[in-house]
Amino acid sequence: VLITCWSAKGGVGTTVVASTLALLLARQPGDSVLLVDLAGDVPAALGLSGALGPGVSGWLDAGPDVPADALARLAVPAAEGLEVLPRGDGPLDDLERVEVLAALLVQGSATVVVDAGLVGRSAESGAARILAGAADHSLLVLRPCFLGFQRAMAAPLRPSAAVLVSEPGRSLGVHDVEATLNVPVRAEVMVDPSIARAVDAGLLSSRLPRPLARSLAAAA
Ligand SMILES: Nc1ncnc2c1ncn2[C@@H]1O[C@H](COP(=O)(O)OP(=O)(O)OP(=O)(O)O)[C@@H](O)[C@H]1O
Ligand SMILES: [Mg+2]
């Protein structure tokens, strides 16, 4: 199963949602979970330290002669049942290889969660667009913000569902997302200072905040 989390407007909570979904799925019995980072913030959010290796960009760069088990060897252990495929430092601009990567991830036995980051119309979003397009679940993460809704409407792809990161006191809510974008909202995560503190301290994986786990449990 391939689940790609993406946003149409930056800074909305995509990395937090993708990392939390991966952690929750890893806690379920069954296949292992791979969290693929295209945006670069996952290791810091999960508090991973040490060398991360060549990651996705290194795999793309190695071209078609790369050994079959190379992807698995590039993954870094992050928690019980969870490995992270880091972004790597290089560009993600070889879109033919990204298509191959997407096919490998779809066919593999692991449950794969992708943090695709911001998906826009620029060339830099190419890899994210491909991994969102290939996903069984293409999850748009957004805030209850009119400007964000407009970006989502203008995005180059349609999500299969949305996760709303809500702030108290906003006039827009779940129904507005569903009515405007015509996609189901799978989860609503409240903005909570304990969540931001856990991210700041790199503690998402070791001390996943309760409210965050609770709001995404059903979606996972
Ligand atoms: N539910 C939440 N409650 C409180 N703070 C949150 C929540 N979700 C995310 N944040 C905070 O908001 C900021 C942005 O979150 P995050 O990095 O996950 O967004 P993003 O969409 O991945 O951003 P980018 O577009 O830069 O990749 C971070 O400081 C994070 O701690
Ligand atoms: Mg991010």
mmCIF file with all atom_site columns, C-alpha atoms in Angstrom, residues 4-218:
data_model
loop_
_atom_site.group_PDB
_atom_site.id
_atom_site.type_symbol
_atom_site.label_atom_id
_atom_site.label_alt_id
_atom_site.label_comp_id
_atom_site.label_asym_id
_atom_site.label_entity_id
_atom_site.label_seq_id
_atom_site.pdbx_PDB_ins_code
_atom_site.Cartn_x
_atom_site.Cartn_y
_atom_site.Cartn_z
_atom_site.occupancy
_atom_site.B_iso_or_equiv
_atom_site.pdbx_formal_charge
_atom_site.auth_seq_id
_atom_site.auth_comp_id
_atom_site.auth_asym_id
_atom_site.auth_atom_id
_atom_site.pdbx_PDB_model_num
ATOM 1   C CA . THR A 1 4   ? 1.362   9.828  -0.137  1.00 0.00 ? 4   THR A CA 1
ATOM 2   C CA . CYS A 1 5   ? 0.861   12.910 2.029   1.00 0.00 ? 5   CYS A CA 1
ATOM 3   C CA . TRP A 1 6   ? 1.248   16.258 0.296   1.00 0.00 ? 6   TRP A CA 1
ATOM 4   C CA . SER A 1 7   ? 0.237   19.877 0.606   1.00 0.00 ? 7   SER A CA 1
ATOM 5   C CA . ALA A 1 8   ? -0.736  22.645 -1.764  1.00 0.00 ? 8   ALA A CA 1
ATOM 6   C CA . LYS A 1 9   ? 0.568   25.326 0.611   1.00 0.00 ? 9   LYS A CA 1
ATOM 7   C CA . GLY A 1 10  ? 3.705   24.995 2.712   1.00 0.00 ? 10  GLY A CA 1
ATOM 8   C CA . GLY A 1 11  ? 4.013   24.712 6.482   1.00 0.00 ? 11  GLY A CA 1
ATOM 9   C CA . VAL A 1 12  ? 0.563   23.205 7.094   1.00 0.00 ? 12  VAL A CA 1
ATOM 10  C CA . GLY A 1 13  ? 1.695   20.049 8.952   1.00 0.00 ? 13  GLY A CA 1
ATOM 11  C CA . THR A 1 14  ? 2.377   17.524 6.174   1.00 0.00 ? 14  THR A CA 1
ATOM 12  C CA . THR A 1 15  ? 5.562   16.178 7.752   1.00 0.00 ? 15  THR A CA 1
ATOM 13  C CA . VAL A 1 16  ? 3.846   15.794 11.119  1.00 0.00 ? 16  VAL A CA 1
ATOM 14  C CA . VAL A 1 17  ? 0.856   13.976 9.578   1.00 0.00 ? 17  VAL A CA 1
ATOM 15  C CA . ALA A 1 18  ? 2.991   11.672 7.381   1.00 0.00 ? 18  ALA A CA 1
ATOM 16  C CA . SER A 1 19  ? 5.359   10.800 10.232  1.00 0.00 ? 19  SER A CA 1
ATOM 17  C CA . THR A 1 20  ? 2.499   10.150 12.640  1.00 0.00 ? 20  THR A CA 1
ATOM 18  C CA . LEU A 1 21  ? 0.619   7.941  10.171  1.00 0.00 ? 21  LEU A CA 1
ATOM 19  C CA . ALA A 1 22  ? 3.804   5.938  9.592   1.00 0.00 ? 22  ALA A CA 1
ATOM 20  C CA . LEU A 1 23  ? 4.396   5.547  13.338  1.00 0.00 ? 23  LEU A CA 1
ATOM 21  C CA . LEU A 1 24  ? 0.794   4.453  13.944  1.00 0.00 ? 24  LEU A CA 1
ATOM 22  C CA . LEU A 1 25  ? 0.872   1.964  11.047  1.00 0.00 ? 25  LEU A CA 1
ATOM 23  C CA . ALA A 1 26  ? 4.176   0.569  12.346  1.00 0.00 ? 26  ALA A CA 1
ATOM 24  C CA . ARG A 1 27  ? 2.501   -0.170 15.683  1.00 0.00 ? 27  ARG A CA 1
ATOM 25  C CA . GLN A 1 28  ? -0.074  -2.377 13.969  1.00 0.00 ? 28  GLN A CA 1
ATOM 26  C CA . PRO A 1 29  ? 0.842   -6.038 13.602  1.00 0.00 ? 29  PRO A CA 1
ATOM 27  C CA . GLY A 1 30  ? 1.796   -7.123 10.095  1.00 0.00 ? 30  GLY A CA 1
ATOM 28  C CA . ASP A 1 31  ? 4.083   -5.834 7.426   1.00 0.00 ? 31  ASP A CA 1
ATOM 29  C CA . SER A 1 32  ? 6.820   -3.348 8.135   1.00 0.00 ? 32  SER A CA 1
ATOM 30  C CA . VAL A 1 33  ? 6.405   0.331  7.304   1.00 0.00 ? 33  VAL A CA 1
ATOM 31  C CA . LEU A 1 34  ? 8.689   2.485  5.179   1.00 0.00 ? 34  LEU A CA 1
ATOM 32  C CA . LEU A 1 35  ? 8.470   6.267  5.471   1.00 0.00 ? 35  LEU A CA 1
ATOM 33  C CA . VAL A 1 36  ? 9.875   7.903  2.333   1.00 0.00 ? 36  VAL A CA 1
ATOM 34  C CA . ASP A 1 37  ? 10.967  11.506 2.783   1.00 0.00 ? 37  ASP A CA 1
ATOM 35  C CA . LEU A 1 38  ? 10.922  13.735 -0.291  1.00 0.00 ? 38  LEU A CA 1
ATOM 36  C CA . ALA A 1 39  ? 10.854  17.023 1.619   1.00 0.00 ? 39  ALA A CA 1
ATOM 37  C CA . GLY A 1 40  ? 13.814  16.525 3.967   1.00 0.00 ? 40  GLY A CA 1
ATOM 38  C CA . ASP A 1 41  ? 12.330  17.190 7.417   1.00 0.00 ? 41  ASP A CA 1
ATOM 39  C CA . VAL A 1 42  ? 11.422  13.670 8.533   1.00 0.00 ? 42  VAL A CA 1
ATOM 40  C CA . PRO A 1 43  ? 14.745  12.755 10.233  1.00 0.00 ? 43  PRO A CA 1
ATOM 41  C CA . ALA A 1 44  ? 14.679  15.896 12.391  1.00 0.00 ? 44  ALA A CA 1
ATOM 42  C CA . ALA A 1 45  ? 10.999  15.445 13.259  1.00 0.00 ? 45  ALA A CA 1
ATOM 43  C CA . LEU A 1 46  ? 11.625  11.851 14.342  1.00 0.00 ? 46  LEU A CA 1
ATOM 44  C CA . GLY A 1 47  ? 14.847  12.732 16.143  1.00 0.00 ? 47  GLY A CA 1
ATOM 45  C CA . LEU A 1 48  ? 17.055  10.547 13.941  1.00 0.00 ? 48  LEU A CA 1
ATOM 46  C CA . SER A 1 49  ? 20.726  11.250 14.426  1.00 0.00 ? 49  SER A CA 1
ATOM 47  C CA . GLY A 1 50  ? 23.870  10.031 12.719  1.00 0.00 ? 50  GLY A CA 1
ATOM 48  C CA . ALA A 1 51  ? 24.652  9.522  9.049   1.00 0.00 ? 51  ALA A CA 1
ATOM 49  C CA . LEU A 1 52  ? 21.585  9.073  6.871   1.00 0.00 ? 52  LEU A CA 1
ATOM 50  C CA . GLY A 1 53  ? 23.349  8.034  3.652   1.00 0.00 ? 53  GLY A CA 1
ATOM 51  C CA . PRO A 1 54  ? 22.513  8.811  0.012   1.00 0.00 ? 54  PRO A CA 1
ATOM 52  C CA . GLY A 1 55  ? 18.748  8.318  0.347   1.00 0.00 ? 55  GLY A CA 1
ATOM 53  C CA . VAL A 1 56  ? 16.217  8.878  -2.451  1.00 0.00 ? 56  VAL A CA 1
ATOM 54  C CA . SER A 1 57  ? 18.397  11.308 -4.415  1.00 0.00 ? 57  SER A CA 1
ATOM 55  C CA . GLY A 1 58  ? 21.319  8.885  -4.266  1.00 0.00 ? 58  GLY A CA 1
ATOM 56  C CA . TRP A 1 59  ? 19.128  6.024  -5.505  1.00 0.00 ? 59  TRP A CA 1
ATOM 57  C CA . LEU A 1 60  ? 17.785  8.131  -8.390  1.00 0.00 ? 60  LEU A CA 1
ATOM 58  C CA . ASP A 1 61  ? 21.311  9.245  -9.232  1.00 0.00 ? 61  ASP A CA 1
ATOM 59  C CA . ALA A 1 62  ? 22.616  5.671  -9.396  1.00 0.00 ? 62  ALA A CA 1
ATOM 60  C CA . GLY A 1 63  ? 20.489  5.027  -12.490 1.00 0.00 ? 63  GLY A CA 1
ATOM 61  C CA . PRO A 1 64  ? 19.073  1.785  -13.886 1.00 0.00 ? 64  PRO A CA 1
ATOM 62  C CA . ASP A 1 65  ? 22.124  -0.327 -12.939 1.00 0.00 ? 65  ASP A CA 1
ATOM 63  C CA . VAL A 1 66  ? 21.411  0.010  -9.243  1.00 0.00 ? 66  VAL A CA 1
ATOM 64  C CA . PRO A 1 67  ? 21.210  -3.430 -7.490  1.00 0.00 ? 67  PRO A CA 1
ATOM 65  C CA . ALA A 1 68  ? 17.702  -4.725 -6.813  1.00 0.00 ? 68  ALA A CA 1
ATOM 66  C CA . ASP A 1 69  ? 18.081  -4.567 -3.034  1.00 0.00 ? 69  ASP A CA 1
ATOM 67  C CA . ALA A 1 70  ? 19.593  -1.065 -2.989  1.00 0.00 ? 70  ALA A CA 1
ATOM 68  C CA . LEU A 1 71  ? 16.418  0.666  -1.804  1.00 0.00 ? 71  LEU A CA 1
ATOM 69  C CA . ALA A 1 72  ? 16.133  -1.601 1.211   1.00 0.00 ? 72  ALA A CA 1
ATOM 70  C CA . ARG A 1 73  ? 19.757  -0.971 2.104   1.00 0.00 ? 73  ARG A CA 1
ATOM 71  C CA . LEU A 1 74  ? 19.278  2.809  1.977   1.00 0.00 ? 74  LEU A CA 1
ATOM 72  C CA . ALA A 1 75  ? 16.525  2.733  4.612   1.00 0.00 ? 75  ALA A CA 1
ATOM 73  C CA . VAL A 1 76  ? 17.422  3.775  8.144   1.00 0.00 ? 76  VAL A CA 1
ATOM 74  C CA . PRO A 1 77  ? 15.764  2.238  11.242  1.00 0.00 ? 77  PRO A CA 1
ATOM 75  C CA . ALA A 1 78  ? 13.580  4.827  12.991  1.00 0.00 ? 78  ALA A CA 1
ATOM 76  C CA . ALA A 1 79  ? 11.310  2.946  15.414  1.00 0.00 ? 79  ALA A CA 1
ATOM 77  C CA . GLU A 1 80  ? 9.964   -0.560 16.027  1.00 0.00 ? 80  GLU A CA 1
ATOM 78  C CA . GLY A 1 81  ? 8.634   -1.700 12.630  1.00 0.00 ? 81  GLY A CA 1
ATOM 79  C CA . LEU A 1 82  ? 9.492   1.599  10.939  1.00 0.00 ? 82  LEU A CA 1
ATOM 80  C CA . GLU A 1 83  ? 12.300  2.505  8.570   1.00 0.00 ? 83  GLU A CA 1
ATOM 81  C CA . VAL A 1 84  ? 12.914  5.862  6.926   1.00 0.00 ? 84  VAL A CA 1
ATOM 82  C CA . LEU A 1 85  ? 14.184  6.358  3.403   1.00 0.00 ? 85  LEU A CA 1
ATOM 83  C CA . PRO A 1 86  ? 15.814  9.779  3.758   1.00 0.00 ? 86  PRO A CA 1
ATOM 84  C CA . ARG A 1 87  ? 15.646  12.390 1.036   1.00 0.00 ? 87  ARG A CA 1
ATOM 85  C CA . GLY A 1 88  ? 19.397  12.667 0.418   1.00 0.00 ? 88  GLY A CA 1
ATOM 86  C CA . ASP A 1 89  ? 21.158  15.866 -0.609  1.00 0.00 ? 89  ASP A CA 1
ATOM 87  C CA . GLY A 1 90  ? 20.909  15.830 -4.384  1.00 0.00 ? 90  GLY A CA 1
ATOM 88  C CA . PRO A 1 91  ? 18.107  16.832 -6.741  1.00 0.00 ? 91  PRO A CA 1
ATOM 89  C CA . LEU A 1 92  ? 15.052  14.617 -7.357  1.00 0.00 ? 92  LEU A CA 1
ATOM 90  C CA . ASP A 1 93  ? 14.799  15.626 -10.993 1.00 0.00 ? 93  ASP A CA 1
ATOM 91  C CA . ASP A 1 94  ? 15.253  12.330 -12.843 1.00 0.00 ? 94  ASP A CA 1
ATOM 92  C CA . LEU A 1 95  ? 11.534  11.744 -13.270 1.00 0.00 ? 95  LEU A CA 1
ATOM 93  C CA . GLU A 1 96  ? 11.952  8.560  -15.288 1.00 0.00 ? 96  GLU A CA 1
ATOM 94  C CA . ARG A 1 97  ? 13.718  7.034  -12.290 1.00 0.00 ? 97  ARG A CA 1
ATOM 95  C CA . VAL A 1 98  ? 11.041  8.459  -9.992  1.00 0.00 ? 98  VAL A CA 1
ATOM 96  C CA . GLU A 1 99  ? 8.469   6.489  -12.039 1.00 0.00 ? 99  GLU A CA 1
ATOM 97  C CA . VAL A 1 100 ? 10.561  3.342  -11.447 1.00 0.00 ? 100 VAL A CA 1
ATOM 98  C CA . LEU A 1 101 ? 10.766  4.155  -7.745  1.00 0.00 ? 101 LEU A CA 1
ATOM 99  C CA . ALA A 1 102 ? 6.981   4.603  -7.571  1.00 0.00 ? 102 ALA A CA 1
ATOM 100 C CA . ALA A 1 103 ? 6.444   1.220  -9.246  1.00 0.00 ? 103 ALA A CA 1
ATOM 101 C CA . LEU A 1 104 ? 8.846   -0.480 -6.813  1.00 0.00 ? 104 LEU A CA 1
ATOM 102 C CA . LEU A 1 105 ? 7.116   1.085  -3.815  1.00 0.00 ? 105 LEU A CA 1
ATOM 103 C CA . VAL A 1 106 ? 3.651   0.112  -5.072  1.00 0.00 ? 106 VAL A CA 1
ATOM 104 C CA . GLN A 1 107 ? 4.715   -3.493 -5.738  1.00 0.00 ? 107 GLN A CA 1
ATOM 105 C CA . GLY A 1 108 ? 6.719   -4.014 -2.522  1.00 0.00 ? 108 GLY A CA 1
ATOM 106 C CA . SER A 1 109 ? 5.351   -5.810 0.528   1.00 0.00 ? 109 SER A CA 1
ATOM 107 C CA . ALA A 1 110 ? 5.952   -2.922 2.934   1.00 0.00 ? 110 ALA A CA 1
ATOM 108 C CA . THR A 1 111 ? 3.322   -0.336 3.744   1.00 0.00 ? 111 THR A CA 1
ATOM 109 C CA . VAL A 1 112 ? 4.815   2.871  2.366   1.00 0.00 ? 112 VAL A CA 1
ATOM 110 C CA . VAL A 1 113 ? 4.048   6.381  3.589   1.00 0.00 ? 113 VAL A CA 1
ATOM 111 C CA . VAL A 1 114 ? 5.538   9.246  1.582   1.00 0.00 ? 114 VAL A CA 1
ATOM 112 C CA . ASP A 1 115 ? 6.067   12.776 2.878   1.00 0.00 ? 115 ASP A CA 1
ATOM 113 C CA . ALA A 1 116 ? 5.930   14.456 -0.529  1.00 0.00 ? 116 ALA A CA 1
ATOM 114 C CA . GLY A 1 117 ? 5.857   17.998 0.854   1.00 0.00 ? 117 GLY A CA 1
ATOM 115 C CA . LEU A 1 118 ? 4.534   20.852 -1.227  1.00 0.00 ? 118 LEU A CA 1
ATOM 116 C CA . VAL A 1 119 ? 3.078   19.929 -4.609  1.00 0.00 ? 119 VAL A CA 1
ATOM 117 C CA . GLY A 1 120 ? 2.926   22.845 -7.007  1.00 0.00 ? 120 GLY A CA 1
ATOM 118 C CA . ARG A 1 121 ? 3.266   23.296 -10.726 1.00 0.00 ? 121 ARG A CA 1
ATOM 119 C CA . SER A 1 122 ? 7.021   23.906 -10.706 1.00 0.00 ? 122 SER A CA 1
ATOM 120 C CA . ALA A 1 123 ? 9.541   21.376 -11.995 1.00 0.00 ? 123 ALA A CA 1
ATOM 121 C CA . GLU A 1 124 ? 10.748  20.774 -8.423  1.00 0.00 ? 124 GLU A CA 1
ATOM 122 C CA . SER A 1 125 ? 7.406   19.180 -7.554  1.00 0.00 ? 125 SER A CA 1
ATOM 123 C CA . GLY A 1 126 ? 7.770   16.523 -10.257 1.00 0.00 ? 126 GLY A CA 1
ATOM 124 C CA . ALA A 1 127 ? 8.820   13.689 -7.935  1.00 0.00 ? 127 ALA A CA 1
ATOM 125 C CA . ALA A 1 128 ? 6.082   14.544 -5.431  1.00 0.00 ? 128 ALA A CA 1
ATOM 126 C CA . ARG A 1 129 ? 3.458   14.647 -8.193  1.00 0.00 ? 129 ARG A CA 1
ATOM 127 C CA . ILE A 1 130 ? 4.486   11.208 -9.439  1.00 0.00 ? 130 ILE A CA 1
ATOM 128 C CA . LEU A 1 131 ? 4.436   9.602  -5.987  1.00 0.00 ? 131 LEU A CA 1
ATOM 129 C CA . ALA A 1 132 ? 1.078   11.209 -5.200  1.00 0.00 ? 132 ALA A CA 1
ATOM 130 C CA . GLY A 1 133 ? -0.319  10.127 -8.557  1.00 0.00 ? 133 GLY A CA 1
ATOM 131 C CA . ALA A 1 134 ? 0.814   6.516  -8.042  1.00 0.00 ? 134 ALA A CA 1
ATOM 132 C CA . ALA A 1 135 ? -0.532  6.303  -4.487  1.00 0.00 ? 135 ALA A CA 1
ATOM 133 C CA . ASP A 1 136 ? -3.428  4.124  -3.335  1.00 0.00 ? 136 ASP A CA 1
ATOM 134 C CA . HIS A 1 137 ? -4.226  6.964  -0.942  1.00 0.00 ? 137 HIS A CA 1
ATOM 135 C CA . SER A 1 138 ? -3.298  10.484 -2.005  1.00 0.00 ? 138 SER A CA 1
ATOM 136 C CA . LEU A 1 139 ? -3.774  12.573 1.146   1.00 0.00 ? 139 LEU A CA 1
ATOM 137 C CA . LEU A 1 140 ? -3.920  16.341 0.935   1.00 0.00 ? 140 LEU A CA 1
ATOM 138 C CA . VAL A 1 141 ? -2.956  17.998 4.217   1.00 0.00 ? 141 VAL A CA 1
ATOM 139 C CA . LEU A 1 142 ? -4.448  21.452 4.644   1.00 0.00 ? 142 LEU A CA 1
ATOM 140 C CA . ARG A 1 143 ? -5.468  24.135 7.126   1.00 0.00 ? 143 ARG A CA 1
ATOM 141 C CA . PRO A 1 144 ? -8.984  25.605 7.330   1.00 0.00 ? 144 PRO A CA 1
ATOM 142 C CA . CYS A 1 145 ? -7.788  28.535 5.309   1.00 0.00 ? 145 CYS A CA 1
ATOM 143 C CA . PHE A 1 146 ? -9.434  30.039 2.246   1.00 0.00 ? 146 PHE A CA 1
ATOM 144 C CA . LEU A 1 147 ? -6.076  30.734 0.613   1.00 0.00 ? 147 LEU A CA 1
ATOM 145 C CA . GLY A 1 148 ? -5.153  27.103 1.189   1.00 0.00 ? 148 GLY A CA 1
ATOM 146 C CA . PHE A 1 149 ? -8.428  25.925 -0.365  1.00 0.00 ? 149 PHE A CA 1
ATOM 147 C CA . GLN A 1 150 ? -7.670  28.009 -3.441  1.00 0.00 ? 150 GLN A CA 1
ATOM 148 C CA . ARG A 1 151 ? -4.202  26.518 -3.725  1.00 0.00 ? 151 ARG A CA 1
ATOM 149 C CA . ALA A 1 152 ? -5.689  23.052 -3.389  1.00 0.00 ? 152 ALA A CA 1
ATOM 150 C CA . MET A 1 153 ? -8.191  23.795 -6.168  1.00 0.00 ? 153 MET A CA 1
ATOM 151 C CA . ALA A 1 154 ? -5.342  24.991 -8.377  1.00 0.00 ? 154 ALA A CA 1
ATOM 152 C CA . ALA A 1 155 ? -3.064  22.029 -7.543  1.00 0.00 ? 155 ALA A CA 1
ATOM 153 C CA . PRO A 1 156 ? -1.907  19.882 -10.475 1.00 0.00 ? 156 PRO A CA 1
ATOM 154 C CA . LEU A 1 157 ? -3.515  16.780 -8.972  1.00 0.00 ? 157 LEU A CA 1
ATOM 155 C CA . ARG A 1 158 ? -6.613  15.768 -7.039  1.00 0.00 ? 158 ARG A CA 1
ATOM 156 C CA . PRO A 1 159 ? -6.294  14.018 -3.683  1.00 0.00 ? 159 PRO A CA 1
ATOM 157 C CA . SER A 1 160 ? -8.331  10.953 -2.783  1.00 0.00 ? 160 SER A CA 1
ATOM 158 C CA . ALA A 1 161 ? -8.885  12.343 0.719   1.00 0.00 ? 161 ALA A CA 1
ATOM 159 C CA . ALA A 1 162 ? -7.826  15.170 3.002   1.00 0.00 ? 162 ALA A CA 1
ATOM 160 C CA . VAL A 1 163 ? -6.465  15.632 6.515   1.00 0.00 ? 163 VAL A CA 1
ATOM 161 C CA . LEU A 1 164 ? -7.475  18.931 8.076   1.00 0.00 ? 164 LEU A CA 1
ATOM 162 C CA . VAL A 1 165 ? -5.095  20.541 10.569  1.00 0.00 ? 165 VAL A CA 1
ATOM 163 C CA . SER A 1 166 ? -7.523  22.792 12.424  1.00 0.00 ? 166 SER A CA 1
ATOM 164 C CA . GLU A 1 167 ? -7.111  25.820 14.563  1.00 0.00 ? 167 GLU A CA 1
ATOM 165 C CA . PRO A 1 168 ? -9.843  26.731 17.043  1.00 0.00 ? 168 PRO A CA 1
ATOM 166 C CA . GLY A 1 169 ? -11.814 29.816 16.094  1.00 0.00 ? 169 GLY A CA 1
ATOM 167 C CA . ARG A 1 170 ? -11.486 29.443 12.322  1.00 0.00 ? 170 ARG A CA 1
ATOM 168 C CA . SER A 1 171 ? -14.711 29.868 10.400  1.00 0.00 ? 171 SER A CA 1
ATOM 169 C CA . LEU A 1 172 ? -13.921 27.064 7.933   1.00 0.00 ? 172 LEU A CA 1
ATOM 170 C CA . GLY A 1 173 ? -14.163 23.404 8.856   1.00 0.00 ? 173 GLY A CA 1
ATOM 171 C CA . VAL A 1 174 ? -14.512 19.811 7.660   1.00 0.00 ? 174 VAL A CA 1
ATOM 172 C CA . HIS A 1 175 ? -17.747 20.474 5.759   1.00 0.00 ? 175 HIS A CA 1
ATOM 173 C CA . ASP A 1 176 ? -16.216 23.389 3.881   1.00 0.00 ? 176 ASP A CA 1
ATOM 174 C CA . VAL A 1 177 ? -13.287 21.222 2.760   1.00 0.00 ? 177 VAL A CA 1
ATOM 175 C CA . GLU A 1 178 ? -15.625 18.476 1.627   1.00 0.00 ? 178 GLU A CA 1
ATOM 176 C CA . ALA A 1 179 ? -17.966 20.876 -0.152  1.00 0.00 ? 179 ALA A CA 1
ATOM 177 C CA . THR A 1 180 ? -15.242 22.964 -1.782  1.00 0.00 ? 180 THR A CA 1
ATOM 178 C CA . LEU A 1 181 ? -12.775 20.257 -2.793  1.00 0.00 ? 181 LEU A CA 1
ATOM 179 C CA . ASN A 1 182 ? -15.246 17.406 -3.090  1.00 0.00 ? 182 ASN A CA 1
ATOM 180 C CA . VAL A 1 183 ? -13.013 14.966 -1.161  1.00 0.00 ? 183 VAL A CA 1
ATOM 181 C CA . PRO A 1 184 ? -13.685 13.195 2.152   1.00 0.00 ? 184 PRO A CA 1
ATOM 182 C CA . VAL A 1 185 ? -11.814 14.457 5.225   1.00 0.00 ? 185 VAL A CA 1
ATOM 183 C CA . ARG A 1 186 ? -10.253 11.336 6.762   1.00 0.00 ? 186 ARG A CA 1
ATOM 184 C CA . ALA A 1 187 ? -9.013  13.034 9.930   1.00 0.00 ? 187 ALA A CA 1
ATOM 185 C CA . GLU A 1 188 ? -9.035  16.348 11.720  1.00 0.00 ? 188 GLU A CA 1
ATOM 186 C CA . VAL A 1 189 ? -5.928  17.139 13.764  1.00 0.00 ? 189 VAL A CA 1
ATOM 187 C CA . MET A 1 190 ? -6.116  20.067 16.150  1.00 0.00 ? 190 MET A CA 1
ATOM 188 C CA . VAL A 1 191 ? -3.262  22.524 16.406  1.00 0.00 ? 191 VAL A CA 1
ATOM 189 C CA . ASP A 1 192 ? -1.867  21.866 19.857  1.00 0.00 ? 192 ASP A CA 1
ATOM 190 C CA . PRO A 1 193 ? 1.269   23.360 21.419  1.00 0.00 ? 193 PRO A CA 1
ATOM 191 C CA . SER A 1 194 ? 2.273   19.936 22.792  1.00 0.00 ? 194 SER A CA 1
ATOM 192 C CA . ILE A 1 195 ? 2.525   18.706 19.188  1.00 0.00 ? 195 ILE A CA 1
ATOM 193 C CA . ALA A 1 196 ? 4.724   21.601 18.116  1.00 0.00 ? 196 ALA A CA 1
ATOM 194 C CA . ARG A 1 197 ? 6.948   21.086 21.186  1.00 0.00 ? 197 ARG A CA 1
ATOM 195 C CA . ALA A 1 198 ? 7.370   17.369 20.399  1.00 0.00 ? 198 ALA A CA 1
ATOM 196 C CA . VAL A 1 199 ? 8.374   18.230 16.824  1.00 0.00 ? 199 VAL A CA 1
ATOM 197 C CA . ASP A 1 200 ? 10.787  20.940 17.990  1.00 0.00 ? 200 ASP A CA 1
ATOM 198 C CA . ALA A 1 201 ? 12.467  18.453 20.323  1.00 0.00 ? 201 ALA A CA 1
ATOM 199 C CA . GLY A 1 202 ? 12.619  15.636 17.724  1.00 0.00 ? 202 GLY A CA 1
ATOM 200 C CA . LEU A 1 203 ? 10.410  13.538 19.991  1.00 0.00 ? 203 LEU A CA 1
ATOM 201 C CA . LEU A 1 204 ? 7.625   12.509 17.589  1.00 0.00 ? 204 LEU A CA 1
ATOM 202 C CA . SER A 1 205 ? 8.818   8.917  17.400  1.00 0.00 ? 205 SER A CA 1
ATOM 203 C CA . SER A 1 206 ? 9.776   8.390  21.027  1.00 0.00 ? 206 SER A CA 1
ATOM 204 C CA . ARG A 1 207 ? 6.889   10.320 22.615  1.00 0.00 ? 207 ARG A CA 1
ATOM 205 C CA . LEU A 1 208 ? 4.096   10.680 20.079  1.00 0.00 ? 208 LEU A CA 1
ATOM 206 C CA . PRO A 1 209 ? 1.671   13.247 21.582  1.00 0.00 ? 209 PRO A CA 1
ATOM 207 C CA . ARG A 1 210 ? -1.639  11.654 22.624  1.00 0.00 ? 210 ARG A CA 1
ATOM 208 C CA . PRO A 1 211 ? -3.965  14.126 20.843  1.00 0.00 ? 211 PRO A CA 1
ATOM 209 C CA . LEU A 1 212 ? -2.048  13.603 17.608  1.00 0.00 ? 212 LEU A CA 1
ATOM 210 C CA . ALA A 1 213 ? -2.141  9.805  17.856  1.00 0.00 ? 213 ALA A CA 1
ATOM 211 C CA . ARG A 1 214 ? -5.834  9.869  18.741  1.00 0.00 ? 214 ARG A CA 1
ATOM 212 C CA . SER A 1 215 ? -6.884  12.085 15.848  1.00 0.00 ? 215 SER A CA 1
ATOM 213 C CA . LEU A 1 216 ? -5.014  10.029 13.241  1.00 0.00 ? 216 LEU A CA 1
ATOM 214 C CA . ALA A 1 217 ? -5.666  6.546  14.655  1.00 0.00 ? 217 ALA A CA 1
ATOM 215 C CA . ALA A 1 218 ? -8.842  5.945  12.676  1.00 0.00 ? 218 ALA A CA 1
#
